Amino acid sequence: MNNRQNKIIAAVLLVAGSAFGQQSSTPMTPTQRLQQQQQQATQDATTQKATVQGTVFKAGAGFPLKMVRVTIRRTDLTGAQTGQLPTTAGQTQTQPARNTTVQTTTDDAGHYLLSVDPGQYRVSVDHDGYIHQEYGQKSYSGSGTNLTITAAQKLDNIDFQMAPAGTITGHVTDEDGEPLVRAQVTAQSYTYSQGKRTLGQNSTAETNDLGEYRLYWLAPGDYYISATARRGGSAGGPRGGGPGGPGVPGGPRGGAATDTETYVSTYFPGTTVPESASTVGLGPAAEVRGIDINLRPMPTVYVRGRAVVPV
């Protein structure tokens, strides 16, 4: 390569470099600079974490509770934002979801700390033997309130006073006063769903060899208590059917029952329909004893048939 060619290449590179330098060094207008700053500020604000902290105490005692499960759940996201996207068939499909629920546990001092994105949330606490509670809840069966959390906000003193749950105990016996073993005992209460009053199940237990049962960790309220003889449940003593024998709901009872008599589900204090039953009132940390139920054989009718699917 001769000197003339070298000079031509150098001139071309110099011109290209000068043009690039002029393009890259072109100053931004004030409007462009302001828009860039606003975009950066918006991005920073939406990504800055906020913190929520507080202490959980035992109600009435004043001392902190450790190992309490604290949950903060976001309430202002749509299905698409939480990863639940509708399909053409009306089903849902899972997509990579945003973090809508954060959990932690309290330390030895009952303190907790949560870090979340800006948004609206509900905070709740759970602990074995205590009543579930949401922040801002006005009653034991009510709902909590939303917390509106902004970027980089430090939300302190979100404290809870947790009340111990209640207990209901009693015995289940047959018509002769003998204990019924492995009878199923259920606590039920009325709730409202879409304007309809329905009787729902809250807790279940089985009787032991003495016919005793214990329904525990119940929230305060009014409960209907019912008992049903289960498979293998039978009257104690030599006349019992023994494990695996009679005593099945809808089948013959244990002992000297006839083929047309069964033990049927019975509500406290001794009725087969909840409308005639008495409720058992339970307060926080209360233990109500002596809710005994006596099961008696009743004539029953067996209905047989076939279910046919129309063509």
PDB file of C-alpha atoms in Angstrom:
ATOM      1  CA  MET A   1       0.000   0.000   0.000  1.00  0.00           C
ATOM      2  CA  ASN A   2       1.468   3.367  -1.090  1.00  0.00           C
ATOM      3  CA  ASN A   3       1.394   6.635   0.781  1.00  0.00           C
ATOM      4  CA  ARG A   4      -1.501   8.011  -1.249  1.00  0.00           C
ATOM      5  CA  GLN A   5      -3.764   5.130  -0.271  1.00  0.00           C
ATOM      6  CA  ASN A   6      -2.809   5.534   3.373  1.00  0.00           C
ATOM      7  CA  LYS A   7      -3.716   9.211   3.284  1.00  0.00           C
ATOM      8  CA  ILE A   8      -7.125   8.444   1.708  1.00  0.00           C
ATOM      9  CA  ILE A   9      -7.974   5.840   4.416  1.00  0.00           C
ATOM     10  CA  ALA A  10      -6.889   8.208   7.187  1.00  0.00           C
ATOM     11  CA  ALA A  11      -9.057  10.998   5.774  1.00  0.00           C
ATOM     12  CA  VAL A  12     -12.103   8.707   5.614  1.00  0.00           C
ATOM     13  CA  LEU A  13     -11.623   7.571   9.233  1.00  0.00           C
ATOM     14  CA  LEU A  14     -11.216  11.166  10.401  1.00  0.00           C
ATOM     15  CA  VAL A  15     -14.448  12.264   8.724  1.00  0.00           C
ATOM     16  CA  ALA A  16     -16.390   9.273  10.112  1.00  0.00           C
ATOM     17  CA  GLY A  17     -15.060   9.845  13.626  1.00  0.00           C
ATOM     18  CA  SER A  18     -15.930  13.528  13.487  1.00  0.00           C
ATOM     19  CA  ALA A  19     -19.484  12.765  12.389  1.00  0.00           C
ATOM     20  CA  PHE A  20     -19.940  10.176  15.149  1.00  0.00           C
ATOM     21  CA  GLY A  21     -18.581  12.583  17.722  1.00  0.00           C
ATOM     22  CA  GLN A  22     -20.985  15.291  16.638  1.00  0.00           C
ATOM     23  CA  GLN A  23     -23.945  12.850  16.746  1.00  0.00           C
ATOM     24  CA  SER A  24     -23.134  11.408  20.193  1.00  0.00           C
ATOM     25  CA  SER A  25     -22.454  14.763  21.743  1.00  0.00           C
ATOM     26  CA  THR A  26     -25.695  16.349  20.575  1.00  0.00           C
ATOM     27  CA  PRO A  27     -27.182  17.896  23.743  1.00  0.00           C
ATOM     28  CA  MET A  28     -30.705  16.892  24.938  1.00  0.00           C
ATOM     29  CA  THR A  29     -33.371  19.526  24.905  1.00  0.00           C
ATOM     30  CA  PRO A  30     -34.807  20.573  28.281  1.00  0.00           C
ATOM     31  CA  THR A  31     -38.064  18.783  27.443  1.00  0.00           C
ATOM     32  CA  GLN A  32     -36.252  15.542  26.636  1.00  0.00           C
ATOM     33  CA  ARG A  33     -34.193  15.760  29.812  1.00  0.00           C
ATOM     34  CA  LEU A  34     -37.306  16.351  31.934  1.00  0.00           C
ATOM     35  CA  GLN A  35     -39.102  13.391  30.343  1.00  0.00           C
ATOM     36  CA  GLN A  36     -36.135  11.141  31.026  1.00  0.00           C
ATOM     37  CA  GLN A  37     -35.977  12.229  34.650  1.00  0.00           C
ATOM     38  CA  GLN A  38     -39.705  11.666  35.119  1.00  0.00           C
ATOM     39  CA  GLN A  39     -39.509   8.184  33.629  1.00  0.00           C
ATOM     40  CA  GLN A  40     -36.590   7.296  35.884  1.00  0.00           C
ATOM     41  CA  ALA A  41     -38.373   8.674  38.945  1.00  0.00           C
ATOM     42  CA  THR A  42     -41.507   6.668  38.135  1.00  0.00           C
ATOM     43  CA  GLN A  43     -39.467   3.513  37.677  1.00  0.00           C
ATOM     44  CA  ASP A  44     -37.609   4.042  40.954  1.00  0.00           C
ATOM     45  CA  ALA A  45     -40.834   4.752  42.855  1.00  0.00           C
ATOM     46  CA  THR A  46     -42.576   1.595  41.648  1.00  0.00           C
ATOM     47  CA  THR A  47     -39.643  -0.652  42.510  1.00  0.00           C
ATOM     48  CA  GLN A  48     -38.842   0.700  45.972  1.00  0.00           C
ATOM     49  CA  LYS A  49     -39.853  -1.749  48.693  1.00  0.00           C
ATOM     50  CA  ALA A  50     -41.968  -0.761  51.677  1.00  0.00           C
ATOM     51  CA  THR A  51     -41.783  -2.350  55.126  1.00  0.00           C
ATOM     52  CA  VAL A  52     -44.551  -3.430  57.496  1.00  0.00           C
ATOM     53  CA  GLN A  53     -43.732  -4.378  61.073  1.00  0.00           C
ATOM     54  CA  GLY A  54     -45.376  -4.879  64.432  1.00  0.00           C
ATOM     55  CA  THR A  55     -45.706  -7.132  67.471  1.00  0.00           C
ATOM     56  CA  VAL A  56     -48.151  -9.921  68.299  1.00  0.00           C
ATOM     57  CA  PHE A  57     -49.354 -10.213  71.913  1.00  0.00           C
ATOM     58  CA  LYS A  58     -51.561 -12.628  73.817  1.00  0.00           C
ATOM     59  CA  ALA A  59     -54.834 -10.828  74.508  1.00  0.00           C
ATOM     60  CA  GLY A  60     -55.396 -10.007  78.163  1.00  0.00           C
ATOM     61  CA  ALA A  61     -51.934 -11.170  79.208  1.00  0.00           C
ATOM     62  CA  GLY A  62     -49.750  -8.571  77.538  1.00  0.00           C
ATOM     63  CA  PHE A  63     -46.797 -10.827  76.777  1.00  0.00           C
ATOM     64  CA  PRO A  64     -45.556 -11.357  73.201  1.00  0.00           C
ATOM     65  CA  LEU A  65     -46.177 -14.512  71.203  1.00  0.00           C
ATOM     66  CA  LYS A  66     -43.354 -16.139  69.261  1.00  0.00           C
ATOM     67  CA  MET A  67     -43.616 -18.365  66.177  1.00  0.00           C
ATOM     68  CA  VAL A  68     -46.847 -16.689  65.042  1.00  0.00           C
ATOM     69  CA  ARG A  69     -47.440 -17.043  61.298  1.00  0.00           C
ATOM     70  CA  VAL A  70     -47.859 -13.562  59.793  1.00  0.00           C
ATOM     71  CA  THR A  71     -49.238 -13.304  56.257  1.00  0.00           C
ATOM     72  CA  ILE A  72     -49.586 -10.208  54.100  1.00  0.00           C
ATOM     73  CA  ARG A  73     -51.720 -10.685  50.988  1.00  0.00           C
ATOM     74  CA  ARG A  74     -52.073  -8.247  48.128  1.00  0.00           C
ATOM     75  CA  THR A  75     -55.661  -7.401  47.165  1.00  0.00           C
ATOM     76  CA  ASP A  76     -55.405  -4.925  44.286  1.00  0.00           C
ATOM     77  CA  LEU A  77     -54.047  -7.118  41.489  1.00  0.00           C
ATOM     78  CA  THR A  78     -56.067  -8.559  38.605  1.00  0.00           C
ATOM     79  CA  GLY A  79     -55.965 -12.177  37.511  1.00  0.00           C
ATOM     80  CA  ALA A  80     -53.432 -11.396  34.787  1.00  0.00           C
ATOM     81  CA  GLN A  81     -51.151  -9.673  37.278  1.00  0.00           C
ATOM     82  CA  THR A  82     -51.279 -12.596  39.722  1.00  0.00           C
ATOM     83  CA  GLY A  83     -50.541 -15.134  37.004  1.00  0.00           C
ATOM     84  CA  GLN A  84     -54.087 -16.519  36.568  1.00  0.00           C
ATOM     85  CA  LEU A  85     -54.979 -15.866  32.947  1.00  0.00           C
ATOM     86  CA  PRO A  86     -58.364 -16.895  31.458  1.00  0.00           C
ATOM     87  CA  THR A  87     -58.367 -19.231  28.473  1.00  0.00           C
ATOM     88  CA  THR A  88     -60.889 -19.582  25.681  1.00  0.00           C
ATOM     89  CA  ALA A  89     -62.598 -22.475  27.490  1.00  0.00           C
ATOM     90  CA  GLY A  90     -63.144 -20.442  30.636  1.00  0.00           C
ATOM     91  CA  GLN A  91     -60.360 -22.270  32.435  1.00  0.00           C
ATOM     92  CA  THR A  92     -57.307 -20.636  33.978  1.00  0.00           C
ATOM     93  CA  GLN A  93     -53.678 -21.174  33.164  1.00  0.00           C
ATOM     94  CA  THR A  94     -50.733 -20.443  35.372  1.00  0.00           C
ATOM     95  CA  GLN A  95     -48.246 -17.824  34.248  1.00  0.00           C
ATOM     96  CA  PRO A  96     -45.195 -16.529  36.128  1.00  0.00           C
ATOM     97  CA  ALA A  97     -46.973 -14.722  38.969  1.00  0.00           C
ATOM     98  CA  ARG A  98     -46.072 -11.587  40.808  1.00  0.00           C
ATOM     99  CA  ASN A  99     -45.408 -11.968  44.490  1.00  0.00           C
ATOM    100  CA  THR A 100     -48.864 -11.408  45.998  1.00  0.00           C
ATOM    101  CA  THR A 101     -48.374 -13.139  49.362  1.00  0.00           C
ATOM    102  CA  VAL A 102     -45.480 -12.816  51.796  1.00  0.00           C
ATOM    103  CA  GLN A 103     -45.181 -14.787  55.035  1.00  0.00           C
ATOM    104  CA  THR A 104     -42.929 -14.713  58.061  1.00  0.00           C
ATOM    105  CA  THR A 105     -42.983 -15.736  61.742  1.00  0.00           C
ATOM    106  CA  THR A 106     -42.555 -13.650  64.869  1.00  0.00           C
ATOM    107  CA  ASP A 107     -39.313 -13.818  66.848  1.00  0.00           C
ATOM    108  CA  ASP A 108     -38.917 -14.441  70.584  1.00  0.00           C
ATOM    109  CA  ALA A 109     -40.080 -10.873  71.260  1.00  0.00           C
ATOM    110  CA  GLY A 110     -43.236 -11.355  69.153  1.00  0.00           C
ATOM    111  CA  HIS A 111     -41.898  -8.962  66.489  1.00  0.00           C
ATOM    112  CA  TYR A 112     -42.203  -9.373  62.723  1.00  0.00           C
ATOM    113  CA  LEU A 113     -40.973  -7.456  59.676  1.00  0.00           C
ATOM    114  CA  LEU A 114     -42.268  -7.763  56.103  1.00  0.00           C
ATOM    115  CA  SER A 115     -40.914  -6.191  52.904  1.00  0.00           C
ATOM    116  CA  VAL A 116     -43.428  -5.656  50.077  1.00  0.00           C
ATOM    117  CA  ASP A 117     -44.047  -3.729  46.865  1.00  0.00           C
ATOM    118  CA  PRO A 118     -46.401  -0.736  46.900  1.00  0.00           C
ATOM    119  CA  GLY A 119     -50.070  -1.707  46.772  1.00  0.00           C
ATOM    120  CA  GLN A 120     -53.084  -2.649  48.883  1.00  0.00           C
ATOM    121  CA  TYR A 121     -52.744  -5.480  51.368  1.00  0.00           C
ATOM    122  CA  ARG A 122     -54.394  -7.393  54.192  1.00  0.00           C
ATOM    123  CA  VAL A 123     -52.344  -8.690  57.111  1.00  0.00           C
ATOM    124  CA  SER A 124     -53.385 -11.736  59.140  1.00  0.00           C
ATOM    125  CA  VAL A 125     -51.918 -13.844  61.952  1.00  0.00           C
ATOM    126  CA  ASP A 126     -52.287 -17.540  62.829  1.00  0.00           C
ATOM    127  CA  HIS A 127     -51.025 -19.613  65.738  1.00  0.00           C
ATOM    128  CA  ASP A 128     -51.981 -23.068  67.011  1.00  0.00           C
ATOM    129  CA  GLY A 129     -54.511 -22.723  69.799  1.00  0.00           C
ATOM    130  CA  TYR A 130     -55.396 -19.117  68.941  1.00  0.00           C
ATOM    131  CA  ILE A 131     -58.118 -17.480  66.875  1.00  0.00           C
ATOM    132  CA  HIS A 132     -57.245 -16.443  63.318  1.00  0.00           C
ATOM    133  CA  GLN A 133     -57.177 -12.660  63.076  1.00  0.00           C
ATOM    134  CA  GLU A 134     -56.914 -10.002  60.368  1.00  0.00           C
ATOM    135  CA  TYR A 135     -55.699  -6.476  60.977  1.00  0.00           C
ATOM    136  CA  GLY A 136     -58.621  -4.062  61.427  1.00  0.00           C
ATOM    137  CA  GLN A 137     -61.079  -6.860  62.172  1.00  0.00           C
ATOM    138  CA  LYS A 138     -64.077  -5.668  64.222  1.00  0.00           C
ATOM    139  CA  SER A 139     -65.378  -9.100  65.250  1.00  0.00           C
ATOM    140  CA  TYR A 140     -64.017 -12.642  65.409  1.00  0.00           C
ATOM    141  CA  SER A 141     -66.040 -13.646  62.346  1.00  0.00           C
ATOM    142  CA  GLY A 142     -65.545 -10.387  60.420  1.00  0.00           C
ATOM    143  CA  SER A 143     -63.039  -9.378  57.773  1.00  0.00           C
ATOM    144  CA  GLY A 144     -60.060  -7.095  58.138  1.00  0.00           C
ATOM    145  CA  THR A 145     -59.331  -3.821  56.364  1.00  0.00           C
ATOM    146  CA  ASN A 146     -57.015  -3.032  53.471  1.00  0.00           C
ATOM    147  CA  LEU A 147     -53.725  -1.261  54.083  1.00  0.00           C
ATOM    148  CA  THR A 148     -52.648   1.120  51.307  1.00  0.00           C
ATOM    149  CA  ILE A 149     -48.856   0.993  51.179  1.00  0.00           C
ATOM    150  CA  THR A 150     -46.772   3.430  49.146  1.00  0.00           C
ATOM    151  CA  ALA A 151     -43.221   3.098  47.836  1.00  0.00           C
ATOM    152  CA  ALA A 152     -40.487   3.134  50.487  1.00  0.00           C
ATOM    153  CA  GLN A 153     -43.095   3.597  53.235  1.00  0.00           C
ATOM    154  CA  LYS A 154     -42.243   2.360  56.729  1.00  0.00           C
ATOM    155  CA  LEU A 155     -45.474   1.166  58.310  1.00  0.00           C
ATOM    156  CA  ASP A 156     -44.906   0.486  62.006  1.00  0.00           C
ATOM    157  CA  ASN A 157     -47.025  -0.646  64.950  1.00  0.00           C
ATOM    158  CA  ILE A 158     -49.252  -3.042  62.994  1.00  0.00           C
ATOM    159  CA  ASP A 159     -49.841  -4.966  66.217  1.00  0.00           C
ATOM    160  CA  PHE A 160     -52.189  -7.816  67.088  1.00  0.00           C
ATOM    161  CA  GLN A 161     -53.828  -9.065  70.271  1.00  0.00           C
ATOM    162  CA  MET A 162     -54.481 -12.789  69.736  1.00  0.00           C
ATOM    163  CA  ALA A 163     -57.146 -14.498  71.849  1.00  0.00           C
ATOM    164  CA  PRO A 164     -56.931 -18.209  72.705  1.00  0.00           C
ATOM    165  CA  ALA A 165     -59.501 -20.391  70.982  1.00  0.00           C
ATOM    166  CA  GLY A 166     -62.280 -22.234  72.815  1.00  0.00           C
ATOM    167  CA  THR A 167     -63.093 -25.901  73.479  1.00  0.00           C
ATOM    168  CA  ILE A 168     -66.275 -27.977  73.703  1.00  0.00           C
ATOM    169  CA  THR A 169     -66.214 -31.417  75.372  1.00  0.00           C
ATOM    170  CA  GLY A 170     -68.724 -34.125  76.241  1.00  0.00           C
ATOM    171  CA  HIS A 171     -69.710 -37.788  75.907  1.00  0.00           C
ATOM    172  CA  VAL A 172     -71.619 -39.811  73.328  1.00  0.00           C
ATOM    173  CA  THR A 173     -73.636 -42.784  74.591  1.00  0.00           C
ATOM    174  CA  ASP A 174     -76.205 -45.278  73.319  1.00  0.00           C
ATOM    175  CA  GLU A 175     -79.770 -45.757  74.555  1.00  0.00           C
ATOM    176  CA  ASP A 176     -78.497 -47.730  77.559  1.00  0.00           C
ATOM    177  CA  GLY A 177     -75.986 -45.096  78.587  1.00  0.00           C
ATOM    178  CA  GLU A 178     -73.004 -47.103  77.321  1.00  0.00           C
ATOM    179  CA  PRO A 179     -70.200 -45.158  75.602  1.00  0.00           C
ATOM    180  CA  LEU A 180     -70.082 -45.161  71.812  1.00  0.00           C
ATOM    181  CA  VAL A 181     -66.529 -45.577  70.569  1.00  0.00           C
ATOM    182  CA  ARG A 182     -65.271 -43.798  67.431  1.00  0.00           C
ATOM    183  CA  ALA A 183     -68.462 -41.811  66.977  1.00  0.00           C
ATOM    184  CA  GLN A 184     -67.967 -38.721  64.851  1.00  0.00           C
ATOM    185  CA  VAL A 185     -68.815 -35.452  66.598  1.00  0.00           C
ATOM    186  CA  THR A 186     -69.172 -32.258  64.558  1.00  0.00           C
ATOM    187  CA  ALA A 187     -69.357 -28.570  65.456  1.00  0.00           C
ATOM    188  CA  GLN A 188     -71.380 -26.542  62.960  1.00  0.00           C
ATOM    189  CA  SER A 189     -72.452 -22.923  62.678  1.00  0.00           C
ATOM    190  CA  TYR A 190     -74.521 -20.811  60.315  1.00  0.00           C
ATOM    191  CA  THR A 191     -72.814 -18.551  57.815  1.00  0.00           C
ATOM    192  CA  TYR A 192     -74.074 -16.294  55.040  1.00  0.00           C
ATOM    193  CA  SER A 193     -72.891 -16.812  51.477  1.00  0.00           C
ATOM    194  CA  GLN A 194     -74.356 -14.734  48.645  1.00  0.00           C
ATOM    195  CA  GLY A 195     -77.278 -13.839  50.863  1.00  0.00           C
ATOM    196  CA  LYS A 196     -78.079 -17.439  51.797  1.00  0.00           C
ATOM    197  CA  ARG A 197     -77.890 -18.816  55.341  1.00  0.00           C
ATOM    198  CA  THR A 198     -76.206 -22.210  55.382  1.00  0.00           C
ATOM    199  CA  LEU A 199     -75.047 -24.560  58.140  1.00  0.00           C
ATOM    200  CA  GLY A 200     -71.352 -25.252  57.694  1.00  0.00           C
ATOM    201  CA  GLN A 201     -68.886 -27.543  59.414  1.00  0.00           C
ATOM    202  CA  ASN A 202     -66.253 -25.978  61.675  1.00  0.00           C
ATOM    203  CA  SER A 203     -64.541 -28.891  63.419  1.00  0.00           C
ATOM    204  CA  THR A 204     -64.805 -32.652  63.892  1.00  0.00           C
ATOM    205  CA  ALA A 205     -63.576 -35.154  66.487  1.00  0.00           C
ATOM    206  CA  GLU A 206     -63.900 -38.837  67.359  1.00  0.00           C
ATOM    207  CA  THR A 207     -64.902 -40.308  70.686  1.00  0.00           C
ATOM    208  CA  ASN A 208     -62.375 -42.420  72.587  1.00  0.00           C
ATOM    209  CA  ASP A 209     -62.928 -45.693  74.433  1.00  0.00           C
ATOM    210  CA  LEU A 210     -64.907 -43.823  77.113  1.00  0.00           C
ATOM    211  CA  GLY A 211     -67.136 -42.128  74.577  1.00  0.00           C
ATOM    212  CA  GLU A 212     -65.433 -38.783  75.264  1.00  0.00           C
ATOM    213  CA  TYR A 213     -64.818 -36.163  72.601  1.00  0.00           C
ATOM    214  CA  ARG A 214     -63.009 -32.836  72.514  1.00  0.00           C
ATOM    215  CA  LEU A 215     -63.584 -30.135  69.897  1.00  0.00           C
ATOM    216  CA  TYR A 216     -60.789 -27.591  70.213  1.00  0.00           C
ATOM    217  CA  TRP A 217     -59.356 -24.445  68.603  1.00  0.00           C
ATOM    218  CA  LEU A 218     -62.839 -23.078  67.968  1.00  0.00           C
ATOM    219  CA  ALA A 219     -63.475 -19.392  67.375  1.00  0.00           C
ATOM    220  CA  PRO A 220     -66.076 -17.679  69.579  1.00  0.00           C
ATOM    221  CA  GLY A 221     -69.620 -18.215  68.383  1.00  0.00           C
ATOM    222  CA  ASP A 222     -72.758 -20.328  68.631  1.00  0.00           C
ATOM    223  CA  TYR A 223     -72.357 -23.957  67.591  1.00  0.00           C
ATOM    224  CA  TYR A 224     -74.614 -26.890  66.794  1.00  0.00           C
ATOM    225  CA  ILE A 225     -73.045 -30.128  68.059  1.00  0.00           C
ATOM    226  CA  SER A 226     -74.024 -33.416  66.400  1.00  0.00           C
ATOM    227  CA  ALA A 227     -72.901 -37.028  66.777  1.00  0.00           C
ATOM    228  CA  THR A 228     -72.994 -39.919  64.317  1.00  0.00           C
ATOM    229  CA  ALA A 229     -72.039 -43.558  64.884  1.00  0.00           C
ATOM    230  CA  ARG A 230     -69.269 -44.454  62.469  1.00  0.00           C
ATOM    231  CA  ARG A 231     -68.085 -47.723  60.992  1.00  0.00           C
ATOM    232  CA  GLY A 232     -66.496 -49.694  63.823  1.00  0.00           C
ATOM    233  CA  GLY A 233     -68.261 -47.541  66.433  1.00  0.00           C
ATOM    234  CA  SER A 234     -70.373 -49.619  68.804  1.00  0.00           C
ATOM    235  CA  ALA A 235     -71.789 -49.719  72.285  1.00  0.00           C
ATOM    236  CA  GLY A 236     -69.249 -50.772  74.891  1.00  0.00           C
ATOM    237  CA  GLY A 237     -69.473 -54.067  76.785  1.00  0.00           C
ATOM    238  CA  PRO A 238     -70.228 -57.586  75.579  1.00  0.00           C
ATOM    239  CA  ARG A 239     -73.217 -56.538  73.459  1.00  0.00           C
ATOM    240  CA  GLY A 240     -71.129 -54.228  71.261  1.00  0.00           C
ATOM    241  CA  GLY A 241     -70.516 -55.005  67.629  1.00  0.00           C
ATOM    242  CA  GLY A 242     -66.730 -54.521  68.005  1.00  0.00           C
ATOM    243  CA  PRO A 243     -64.332 -52.906  65.515  1.00  0.00           C
ATOM    244  CA  GLY A 244     -65.486 -53.300  61.969  1.00  0.00           C
ATOM    245  CA  GLY A 245     -68.961 -54.407  63.045  1.00  0.00           C
ATOM    246  CA  PRO A 246     -72.333 -52.680  62.927  1.00  0.00           C
ATOM    247  CA  GLY A 247     -72.835 -49.097  63.918  1.00  0.00           C
ATOM    248  CA  VAL A 248     -72.516 -47.618  60.441  1.00  0.00           C
ATOM    249  CA  PRO A 249     -74.581 -44.516  59.596  1.00  0.00           C
ATOM    250  CA  GLY A 250     -77.495 -45.843  57.531  1.00  0.00           C
ATOM    251  CA  GLY A 251     -76.872 -49.452  58.657  1.00  0.00           C
ATOM    252  CA  PRO A 252     -77.853 -51.573  61.668  1.00  0.00           C
ATOM    253  CA  ARG A 253     -76.645 -50.418  65.053  1.00  0.00           C
ATOM    254  CA  GLY A 254     -74.291 -52.451  67.294  1.00  0.00           C
ATOM    255  CA  GLY A 255     -75.551 -54.959  69.833  1.00  0.00           C
ATOM    256  CA  ALA A 256     -79.043 -56.449  69.681  1.00  0.00           C
ATOM    257  CA  ALA A 257     -80.396 -54.150  66.997  1.00  0.00           C
ATOM    258  CA  THR A 258     -82.901 -55.335  64.452  1.00  0.00           C
ATOM    259  CA  ASP A 259     -82.328 -54.927  60.750  1.00  0.00           C
ATOM    260  CA  THR A 260     -84.776 -52.014  60.610  1.00  0.00           C
ATOM    261  CA  GLU A 261     -83.209 -49.870  63.354  1.00  0.00           C
ATOM    262  CA  THR A 262     -80.171 -47.618  63.014  1.00  0.00           C
ATOM    263  CA  TYR A 263     -78.360 -44.964  64.946  1.00  0.00           C
ATOM    264  CA  VAL A 264     -78.999 -41.671  63.169  1.00  0.00           C
ATOM    265  CA  SER A 265     -77.170 -38.366  63.426  1.00  0.00           C
ATOM    266  CA  THR A 266     -78.348 -36.558  66.542  1.00  0.00           C
ATOM    267  CA  TYR A 267     -77.934 -32.903  67.526  1.00  0.00           C
ATOM    268  CA  PHE A 268     -77.495 -31.711  71.084  1.00  0.00           C
ATOM    269  CA  PRO A 269     -79.523 -32.038  73.242  1.00  0.00           C
ATOM    270  CA  GLY A 270     -81.347 -34.870  71.427  1.00  0.00           C
ATOM    271  CA  THR A 271     -82.952 -34.094  68.088  1.00  0.00           C
ATOM    272  CA  THR A 272     -82.322 -35.252  64.540  1.00  0.00           C
ATOM    273  CA  VAL A 273     -82.884 -31.846  62.894  1.00  0.00           C
ATOM    274  CA  PRO A 274     -80.793 -28.718  63.514  1.00  0.00           C
ATOM    275  CA  GLU A 275     -83.893 -26.495  63.586  1.00  0.00           C
ATOM    276  CA  SER A 276     -84.883 -28.117  66.885  1.00  0.00           C
ATOM    277  CA  ALA A 277     -81.367 -28.227  68.336  1.00  0.00           C
ATOM    278  CA  SER A 278     -79.900 -25.955  71.008  1.00  0.00           C
ATOM    279  CA  THR A 279     -76.787 -23.950  70.265  1.00  0.00           C
ATOM    280  CA  VAL A 280     -73.701 -24.018  72.461  1.00  0.00           C
ATOM    281  CA  GLY A 281     -72.315 -20.535  73.058  1.00  0.00           C
ATOM    282  CA  LEU A 282     -68.534 -20.327  73.192  1.00  0.00           C
ATOM    283  CA  GLY A 283     -66.344 -17.367  74.141  1.00  0.00           C
ATOM    284  CA  PRO A 284     -62.590 -16.811  73.658  1.00  0.00           C
ATOM    285  CA  ALA A 285     -60.409 -19.102  75.781  1.00  0.00           C
ATOM    286  CA  ALA A 286     -63.570 -20.794  77.141  1.00  0.00           C
ATOM    287  CA  GLU A 287     -64.058 -24.520  77.717  1.00  0.00           C
ATOM    288  CA  VAL A 288     -67.664 -25.700  77.720  1.00  0.00           C
ATOM    289  CA  ARG A 289     -68.089 -29.164  79.229  1.00  0.00           C
ATOM    290  CA  GLY A 290     -70.937 -31.611  79.569  1.00  0.00           C
ATOM    291  CA  ILE A 291     -72.320 -31.346  76.036  1.00  0.00           C
ATOM    292  CA  ASP A 292     -73.436 -34.985  76.079  1.00  0.00           C
ATOM    293  CA  ILE A 293     -75.382 -36.652  73.257  1.00  0.00           C
ATOM    294  CA  ASN A 294     -77.405 -39.842  73.543  1.00  0.00           C
ATOM    295  CA  LEU A 295     -77.922 -41.824  70.327  1.00  0.00           C
ATOM    296  CA  ARG A 296     -81.042 -43.962  70.097  1.00  0.00           C
ATOM    297  CA  PRO A 297     -82.022 -46.503  67.448  1.00  0.00           C
ATOM    298  CA  MET A 298     -84.770 -45.386  65.112  1.00  0.00           C
ATOM    299  CA  PRO A 299     -86.800 -47.248  62.490  1.00  0.00           C
ATOM    300  CA  THR A 300     -85.369 -46.637  59.044  1.00  0.00           C
ATOM    301  CA  VAL A 301     -86.297 -47.384  55.463  1.00  0.00           C
ATOM    302  CA  TYR A 302     -83.838 -48.581  52.837  1.00  0.00           C
ATOM    303  CA  VAL A 303     -84.255 -47.314  49.285  1.00  0.00           C
ATOM    304  CA  ARG A 304     -82.560 -49.020  46.374  1.00  0.00           C
ATOM    305  CA  GLY A 305     -82.414 -48.132  42.719  1.00  0.00           C
ATOM    306  CA  ARG A 306     -80.217 -47.356  39.748  1.00  0.00           C
ATOM    307  CA  ALA A 307     -78.943 -44.076  38.389  1.00  0.00           C
ATOM    308  CA  VAL A 308     -79.230 -43.965  34.615  1.00  0.00           C
ATOM    309  CA  VAL A 309     -77.469 -41.479  32.368  1.00  0.00           C
ATOM    310  CA  PRO A 310     -79.791 -40.332  29.583  1.00  0.00           C
ATOM    311  CA  VAL A 311     -78.574 -41.078  26.078  1.00  0.00           C
TER     312      VAL A 311
END
